[in-house]
Amino acid sequence: MSETEAVPVTVYTREDCSLCVVARETIEETAADLGVAIDLDMVDVDEDPALAEEYGERVPYVLVDGHPAFKYEIDERDLRLKLLAAS
């Protein structure tokens, strides 16, 4: 991936998910700290029956550069490594 391309980050979430709020903040702050551009896509699983069935209560579920990365909580050190590797 070139330096000008943003790293795609997808977070499967749902309404009233406090861990999802923390995940979003951690992703945004870590990317900013690293100077890595991200394309953050927050996907509400309850808006799609197939996603609701697939992920259920397992949110937040995070993909970094299309690859499964985290479930429930984000390890900031691992996130840094994944963002740098994908940028």
Coordinates of C-alpha atoms in Angstrom, one line a residue:
M1 CA 0.0 0.0 0.0
S2 CA 1.4 3.4 -0.9
E3 CA 1.9 6.2 1.6
T4 CA -1.0 8.2 0.1
E5 CA -3.6 5.4 0.5
A6 CA -5.6 5.2 3.7
V7 CA -5.6 1.9 5.6
P8 CA -9.1 0.5 5.5
V9 CA -10.4 -0.2 9.0
T10 CA -13.8 -1.7 9.5
V11 CA -15.5 -1.8 12.9
Y12 CA -18.6 -3.9 13.3
T13 CA -20.7 -2.3 16.0
R14 CA -24.2 -1.8 17.4
E15 CA -26.1 0.9 19.2
D16 CA -25.3 1.4 22.8
C17 CA -22.0 -0.5 22.7
S18 CA -19.6 1.2 25.1
L19 CA -16.7 -1.1 23.9
C20 CA -17.4 0.1 20.4
V21 CA -17.0 3.7 21.4
V22 CA -13.7 2.9 23.1
A23 CA -12.6 1.0 20.0
R24 CA -13.3 3.9 17.7
E25 CA -11.4 6.3 19.9
T26 CA -8.4 4.0 20.2
I27 CA -8.3 3.5 16.5
E28 CA -8.5 7.2 15.7
E29 CA -6.0 8.3 18.3
T30 CA -3.5 5.5 17.5
A31 CA -3.7 6.3 13.7
A32 CA -3.2 10.0 14.4
D33 CA -0.3 9.4 16.7
L34 CA 1.4 7.2 14.1
G35 CA 0.5 9.6 11.3
V36 CA -1.2 6.8 9.4
A37 CA -4.2 7.7 7.3
I38 CA -7.2 5.4 7.9
D39 CA -10.5 4.9 6.1
L40 CA -12.7 4.1 9.1
D41 CA -16.0 2.4 8.4
M42 CA -18.3 1.9 11.3
V43 CA -20.9 -0.8 10.4
D44 CA -24.0 -1.3 12.6
V45 CA -24.6 -5.1 12.5
D46 CA -28.3 -4.5 13.5
E47 CA -29.0 -2.8 10.2
D48 CA -28.3 -6.0 8.3
P49 CA -29.9 -9.3 9.4
A50 CA -27.0 -11.4 7.9
L51 CA -24.4 -9.3 9.8
A52 CA -26.5 -9.5 13.0
E53 CA -26.6 -13.3 12.7
E54 CA -22.9 -13.5 11.9
Y55 CA -21.6 -11.2 14.6
G56 CA -24.4 -11.2 17.2
E57 CA -23.1 -9.9 20.4
R58 CA -19.4 -10.2 19.3
V59 CA -18.9 -6.5 18.8
P60 CA -16.8 -4.6 18.3
Y61 CA -15.2 -6.8 15.7
V62 CA -12.4 -5.0 13.9
L63 CA -10.8 -5.6 10.5
V64 CA -7.6 -3.9 9.6
D65 CA -6.8 -3.9 5.9
G66 CA -9.4 -6.5 5.3
H67 CA -8.0 -8.9 7.9
P68 CA -9.6 -9.9 11.2
A69 CA -7.7 -8.0 13.9
F70 CA -9.6 -7.6 17.2
K71 CA -12.8 -8.8 19.0
Y72 CA -14.3 -6.9 22.0
E73 CA -11.1 -5.0 23.0
I74 CA -8.2 -3.5 21.0
D75 CA -4.6 -4.0 22.1
E76 CA -3.0 -0.7 21.3
R77 CA 0.4 -2.2 20.7
D78 CA -1.0 -4.7 18.3
L79 CA -3.0 -2.1 16.6
R80 CA 0.1 0.0 16.0
L81 CA 1.9 -2.9 14.5
K82 CA -1.1 -3.8 12.2
L83 CA -1.5 -0.2 11.0
L84 CA 2.2 0.3 10.3
A85 CA 2.3 -3.0 8.4
A86 CA -0.7 -2.1 6.3
S87 CA 0.5 1.5 5.5

